[in-house]
Tab-separated table of C-alpha atoms in Angstrom:
chain	number	residue	atom	x	y	z
F	1	MET	CA	0.000	0.000	0.000
F	2	ILE	CA	1.164	3.577	-0.653
F	3	GLY	CA	3.459	5.032	2.021
F	4	LEU	CA	3.435	1.857	4.139
F	5	ASP	CA	6.630	-0.118	4.727
F	6	GLY	CA	6.758	-3.830	5.524
F	7	ALA	CA	7.193	-3.418	9.287
F	8	SER	CA	4.290	-0.952	9.564
F	9	ALA	CA	2.020	-3.211	7.519
F	10	TYR	CA	3.005	-6.147	9.739
F	11	TRP	CA	2.027	-4.386	12.966
F	12	ILE	CA	-1.192	-3.010	11.471
F	13	LYS	CA	-2.196	-6.542	10.453
F	14	GLN	CA	-1.312	-7.828	13.931
F	15	PHE	CA	-3.509	-5.161	15.519
F	16	ILE	CA	-6.426	-5.925	13.201
F	17	TRP	CA	-6.058	-9.658	13.839
F	18	LEU	CA	-5.927	-9.295	17.638
F	19	PHE	CA	-8.574	-6.641	18.199
F	20	ILE	CA	-10.839	-6.368	15.138
F	21	VAL	CA	-11.266	-9.749	13.442
F	22	PRO	CA	-13.692	-12.130	15.207
F	23	PRO	CA	-13.735	-13.918	17.534
F	24	ASN	CA	-11.410	-11.508	19.401
F	25	GLY	CA	-13.064	-8.546	17.719
F	26	LEU	CA	-16.376	-9.504	19.291
F	27	LEU	CA	-14.825	-9.277	22.754
F	28	THR	CA	-13.503	-5.832	21.794
F	29	LEU	CA	-17.019	-4.847	20.758
F	30	ALA	CA	-18.469	-6.251	23.984
F	31	ALA	CA	-15.961	-4.189	25.975
F	32	PHE	CA	-16.990	-1.096	23.997
F	33	GLY	CA	-20.620	-1.787	24.913
F	34	ALA	CA	-19.672	-2.060	28.568
F	35	LEU	CA	-17.886	1.287	28.336
F	36	LEU	CA	-21.057	2.856	26.945
F	37	VAL	CA	-22.894	1.636	30.023
F	38	LEU	CA	-20.244	2.931	32.431
F	39	VAL	CA	-19.061	6.125	30.725
F	40	ARG	CA	-22.320	7.109	29.077
F	41	PRO	CA	-24.904	6.154	31.693
F	42	TRP	CA	-27.570	7.967	29.747
F	43	ARG	CA	-27.239	5.243	27.051
F	44	PRO	CA	-27.052	2.066	29.118
F	45	ARG	CA	-29.495	0.138	26.932
F	46	THR	CA	-27.426	0.681	23.778
F	47	GLY	CA	-24.240	-0.421	25.498
F	48	ALA	CA	-25.891	-3.433	27.113
F	49	LEU	CA	-27.409	-4.505	23.779
F	50	ILE	CA	-24.036	-4.227	21.982
F	51	SER	CA	-22.351	-6.311	24.680
F	52	LEU	CA	-25.107	-8.924	24.732
F	53	ILE	CA	-25.169	-9.414	20.942
F	54	SER	CA	-21.364	-9.524	20.759
F	55	LEU	CA	-21.106	-12.179	23.461
F	56	LEU	CA	-23.905	-14.217	21.885
F	57	VAL	CA	-22.198	-14.224	18.474
F	58	PHE	CA	-18.884	-15.055	20.158
F	59	TYR	CA	-20.520	-18.022	21.883
F	60	LEU	CA	-21.928	-19.309	18.594
F	61	LEU	CA	-18.585	-18.993	16.800
F	62	VAL	CA	-16.791	-21.198	19.344
F	63	THR	CA	-19.267	-24.060	19.147
F	64	PRO	CA	-18.578	-27.085	16.902
F	65	ALA	CA	-21.881	-26.533	15.086
F	66	VAL	CA	-20.725	-23.170	13.720
F	67	SER	CA	-16.961	-23.713	13.522
F	68	GLN	CA	-17.373	-26.872	11.444
F	69	ARG	CA	-19.665	-25.112	8.988
F	70	LEU	CA	-17.200	-22.244	8.638
F	71	MET	CA	-14.314	-24.634	8.033
F	72	GLN	CA	-16.285	-26.647	5.487
F	73	TRP	CA	-16.917	-23.450	3.539
F	74	VAL	CA	-13.273	-22.294	3.768
F	75	GLU	CA	-11.898	-25.655	2.616
F	76	GLN	CA	-14.089	-25.748	-0.480
F	77	GLY	CA	-11.909	-25.486	-3.549
F	78	ALA	CA	-8.765	-26.754	-1.813
F	79	GLY	CA	-8.842	-29.919	-3.907
F	80	PRO	CA	-8.012	-33.461	-2.797
F	81	ALA	CA	-4.778	-34.513	-1.149
F	82	LEU	CA	-2.071	-35.303	-3.697
F	83	SER	CA	-1.429	-39.053	-3.623
F	84	GLN	CA	1.720	-40.782	-4.878
F	85	THR	CA	-0.245	-42.246	-7.791
F	86	ALA	CA	-1.697	-38.870	-8.767
F	87	LEU	CA	1.747	-37.305	-8.496
F	88	ALA	CA	3.272	-39.924	-10.785
F	89	THR	CA	0.567	-39.243	-13.377
F	90	LEU	CA	1.124	-35.495	-13.064
F	91	LEU	CA	4.859	-35.863	-13.698
F	92	LYS	CA	4.122	-37.674	-16.971
F	93	SER	CA	1.728	-34.971	-18.200
F	94	GLU	CA	2.438	-32.585	-21.075
F	95	HIS	CA	3.261	-29.723	-18.697
F	96	PRO	CA	4.612	-31.277	-15.480
F	97	PRO	CA	5.470	-29.186	-12.417
F	98	GLY	CA	9.043	-28.010	-12.072
F	99	ALA	CA	9.232	-27.423	-8.319
F	100	ILE	CA	7.592	-27.945	-4.944
F	101	VAL	CA	6.866	-24.790	-2.955
F	102	ILE	CA	6.499	-25.099	0.827
F	103	LEU	CA	5.070	-22.037	2.547
F	104	GLY	CA	6.324	-20.935	5.942
F	105	GLY	CA	3.823	-20.853	8.783
F	106	GLY	CA	5.826	-19.175	11.526
F	107	MET	CA	8.732	-20.062	13.756
F	108	ALA	CA	9.339	-20.303	17.489
F	109	VAL	CA	12.214	-18.722	19.405
F	110	ASP	CA	13.074	-19.954	22.907
F	111	GLU	CA	16.389	-19.325	24.669
F	112	ARG	CA	16.005	-22.633	26.555
F	113	GLU	CA	16.059	-24.741	23.400
F	114	LEU	CA	19.085	-26.793	22.349
F	115	PRO	CA	20.897	-26.994	20.022
F	116	ASP	CA	18.960	-24.272	18.132
F	117	LYS	CA	17.013	-21.538	19.860
F	118	THR	CA	14.991	-20.932	16.695
F	119	ARG	CA	12.873	-23.737	15.255
F	120	PRO	CA	9.897	-24.121	12.905
F	121	SER	CA	6.495	-23.649	14.502
F	122	LEU	CA	4.218	-26.676	14.623
F	123	THR	CA	2.353	-25.323	11.585
F	124	THR	CA	5.564	-24.968	9.591
F	125	LEU	CA	6.851	-28.346	10.735
F	126	VAL	CA	3.766	-30.161	9.463
F	127	ARG	CA	4.129	-28.380	6.113
F	128	LEU	CA	7.744	-29.519	5.953
F	129	VAL	CA	6.751	-33.128	6.675
F	130	HIS	CA	4.238	-33.087	3.841
F	131	GLY	CA	6.538	-31.258	1.434
F	132	ALA	CA	9.456	-33.602	2.151
F	133	GLN	CA	7.255	-36.605	1.377
F	134	LEU	CA	6.263	-35.133	-1.974
F	135	ALA	CA	9.917	-34.338	-2.732
F	136	ARG	CA	10.936	-37.940	-2.078
F	137	TRP	CA	8.100	-39.268	-4.236
F	138	SER	CA	8.790	-36.924	-7.139
F	139	GLY	CA	12.454	-35.973	-7.039
F	140	LEU	CA	11.440	-32.363	-7.749
F	141	PRO	CA	13.516	-29.484	-6.354
F	142	VAL	CA	12.096	-27.617	-3.363
F	143	LEU	CA	11.588	-23.924	-2.673
F	144	VAL	CA	10.927	-22.838	0.914
F	145	SER	CA	9.257	-19.475	1.358
F	146	GLY	CA	9.257	-17.252	4.427
F	147	GLY	CA	10.886	-13.936	5.292
F	148	ARG	CA	12.322	-12.518	8.473
F	149	PRO	CA	9.518	-11.330	10.778
F	150	VAL	CA	9.967	-8.136	12.752
F	151	GLY	CA	12.427	-8.688	15.600
F	152	ARG	CA	13.834	-11.956	14.257
F	153	VAL	CA	17.463	-12.559	13.259
F	154	ARG	CA	16.877	-15.479	10.870
F	155	SER	CA	14.325	-15.878	8.112
F	156	GLU	CA	11.654	-18.568	8.166
F	157	ALA	CA	13.095	-19.952	4.933
F	158	ALA	CA	16.529	-20.419	6.537
F	159	VAL	CA	15.018	-22.211	9.532
F	160	MET	CA	12.893	-24.365	7.243
F	161	ALA	CA	15.861	-25.264	5.054
F	162	GLN	CA	17.891	-26.296	8.091
F	163	SER	CA	15.068	-28.497	9.393
F	164	LEU	CA	14.498	-30.104	5.985
F	165	GLY	CA	18.153	-30.965	5.661
F	166	GLU	CA	18.724	-32.206	9.202
F	167	HIS	CA	15.489	-34.104	9.788
F	168	PHE	CA	14.241	-35.084	6.332
F	169	SER	CA	17.429	-35.276	4.228
F	170	VAL	CA	15.932	-32.827	1.708
F	171	LYS	CA	18.041	-29.841	0.643
F	172	PRO	CA	15.992	-26.967	-0.823
F	173	ARG	CA	17.281	-25.446	-4.035
F	174	TRP	CA	15.771	-22.027	-3.377
F	175	LEU	CA	15.227	-19.951	-0.236
F	176	GLU	CA	12.743	-17.109	-0.587
F	177	GLU	CA	13.549	-14.854	2.383
F	178	GLU	CA	11.724	-11.573	1.682
F	179	SER	CA	8.043	-12.323	2.261
F	180	LEU	CA	5.927	-11.485	5.312
F	181	ASP	CA	2.593	-12.860	4.110
F	182	THR	CA	1.090	-15.238	1.554
F	183	ILE	CA	0.788	-12.725	-1.253
F	184	ASP	CA	4.482	-11.883	-0.832
F	185	ASN	CA	5.298	-15.612	-0.718
F	186	ALA	CA	3.770	-15.841	-4.168
F	187	ARG	CA	5.347	-12.725	-5.644
F	188	TYR	CA	8.917	-13.387	-4.512
F	189	SER	CA	8.765	-17.144	-5.131
F	190	SER	CA	7.452	-16.553	-8.629
F	191	ALA	CA	10.356	-14.195	-9.369
F	192	LEU	CA	12.891	-16.841	-8.303
F	193	LEU	CA	11.273	-19.669	-10.238
F	194	ARG	CA	10.476	-17.803	-13.425
F	195	LYS	CA	14.160	-16.871	-13.778
F	196	GLU	CA	14.805	-20.588	-14.242
F	197	GLY	CA	11.910	-21.120	-16.612
F	198	ILE	CA	9.608	-22.786	-14.073
F	199	ARG	CA	5.945	-21.918	-14.582
F	200	HIS	CA	4.179	-24.828	-12.860
F	201	VAL	CA	4.554	-25.688	-9.158
F	202	ILE	CA	3.148	-28.012	-6.539
F	203	LEU	CA	2.004	-25.876	-3.622
F	204	VAL	CA	2.121	-27.231	-0.067
F	205	THR	CA	-0.081	-25.768	2.676
F	206	GLU	CA	-3.110	-26.686	4.798
F	207	ALA	CA	-6.458	-27.240	3.132
F	208	PHE	CA	-8.052	-24.198	4.781
F	209	HIS	CA	-5.204	-21.968	3.532
F	210	MET	CA	-4.940	-23.473	0.051
F	211	ARG	CA	-7.563	-21.432	-1.780
F	212	ARG	CA	-5.994	-18.089	-0.783
F	213	ALA	CA	-2.476	-19.371	-1.427
F	214	LYS	CA	-3.398	-20.777	-4.836
F	215	PHE	CA	-5.083	-17.504	-5.800
F	216	SER	CA	-1.935	-15.588	-4.815
F	217	PHE	CA	0.449	-17.813	-6.780
F	218	GLU	CA	-1.748	-17.818	-9.871
F	219	ALA	CA	-1.995	-14.023	-9.674
F	220	ALA	CA	1.819	-14.008	-9.620
F	221	GLY	CA	1.884	-15.854	-12.952
F	222	LEU	CA	2.376	-19.485	-11.945
F	223	SER	CA	0.311	-22.569	-12.707
F	224	VAL	CA	-0.493	-24.350	-9.456
F	225	THR	CA	-1.189	-27.950	-8.525
F	226	PRO	CA	-2.483	-27.858	-4.936
F	227	ALA	CA	-1.180	-30.364	-2.395
F	228	PRO	CA	-3.497	-29.692	0.573
F	229	PHE	CA	-3.376	-31.579	3.851
F	230	ALA	CA	-4.596	-31.280	7.464
F	231	PHE	CA	-8.283	-31.052	6.535
F	232	GLN	CA	-10.155	-29.592	9.511
F	233	ALA	CA	-13.790	-30.032	8.478
F	234	GLU	CA	-14.959	-33.429	9.694
F	235	GLN	CA	-16.594	-35.735	7.188
F	236	GLY	CA	-20.102	-36.837	8.091
F	237	PHE	CA	-20.268	-34.113	10.723
F	238	ALA	CA	-23.495	-34.301	12.747
F	239	LEU	CA	-25.141	-31.116	13.973
F	240	GLN	CA	-26.687	-32.752	17.058
F	241	SER	CA	-25.194	-32.106	20.502
F	242	THR	CA	-22.585	-29.680	19.188
F	243	TRP	CA	-23.635	-26.419	20.790
F	244	LEU	CA	-21.233	-26.470	23.731
F	245	PRO	CA	-18.016	-24.463	23.269
F	246	VAL	CA	-14.805	-26.519	23.051
F	247	ALA	CA	-11.158	-25.520	22.640
F	248	ASP	CA	-10.839	-27.078	19.176
F	249	SER	CA	-13.714	-24.948	17.921
F	250	VAL	CA	-12.011	-21.742	19.051
F	251	ALA	CA	-8.936	-22.586	16.967
F	252	ARG	CA	-10.987	-23.797	13.991
F	253	THR	CA	-13.123	-20.658	13.937
F	254	SER	CA	-10.037	-18.464	14.262
F	255	TRP	CA	-8.372	-20.143	11.266
F	256	ALA	CA	-11.536	-19.997	9.174
F	257	LEU	CA	-12.194	-16.317	9.865
F	258	HIS	CA	-8.535	-15.496	9.253
F	259	GLU	CA	-8.864	-17.021	5.787
F	260	ILE	CA	-12.153	-15.270	5.039
F	261	VAL	CA	-10.777	-11.856	6.020
F	262	GLY	CA	-7.513	-12.635	4.209
F	263	ARG	CA	-9.351	-13.367	0.961
F	264	TRP	CA	-11.219	-10.073	1.187
F	265	TRP	CA	-7.991	-8.226	1.941
F	266	TYR	CA	-6.186	-9.780	-1.012
F	267	GLN	CA	-9.017	-8.857	-3.340
F	268	ILE	CA	-8.798	-5.282	-2.080
F	269	ARG	CA	-5.009	-5.240	-2.610
F	270	ARG	CA	-5.432	-6.619	-6.103
F	271	TRP	CA	-8.034	-3.967	-6.928
F	272	TRP	CA	-5.733	-1.268	-5.497
F	273	GLN	CA	-2.791	-2.412	-7.616
F	274	LEU	CA	-4.942	-2.489	-10.734
F	275	PHE	CA	-6.374	1.003	-10.378
F	276	VAL	CA	-3.774	2.948	-8.384
F	277	PRO	CA	-0.245	3.352	-9.850
F	278	GLU	CA	2.539	2.197	-7.503
F	279	ASN	CA	4.364	5.530	-7.799
F	280	SER	CA	1.322	7.555	-6.761
């Protein structure tokens, strides 16, 4: 966006995620309603109504009945998991993929850890497991994508590459170390791959994240074969007896809403880039 550097955009997105996007945003709204009751006592009904509705919606979002429906909707279009048989057929096609792209999903830093204080997050580690399996099946070169978050010394890509080599005996050919989000993953990865004539990739990320990731990489000029995994929406999910909040539903709803808001945001960014010159 115009006049906004990477660090500023990062912190703005963190603020929006923590305080605006549901379910956390609903607690923010409930707190605002409570303030109306306390600070503006002449409007207690308005404040009480805002708080009540916010808490009710929050309750619904953290129940399995709602979180499962949200996740089912988000995972639509992710495609099936990429089996070894399907991969073998793909490699024999007229336009086979030229690389496997594994997206970073965060890293953890803890001074108590040995031998490395920085390690892939659980999300990133699962992506590496899946990507390494595809690399062994196919023999395709691997690109790992993830920049250096604010306050970090090493990039996600460097941490991912180290883990792939040490734990999975897979050495990435490319490290994309500039990106801070999925749309940057796509843009910078595409630039690296297109220099070597690669136009078709296998993309590794979770099923709920795949649709947004695939959109980003295709917008960056690459043909994408999705390799989704970690499907969250349960098959044959029954609606009965699922109206009590559980911890899994909180996480599932958070992921689903993150994807929904992310898709809207990426569409807005794409519209902005189309109609507003970068040097404005």
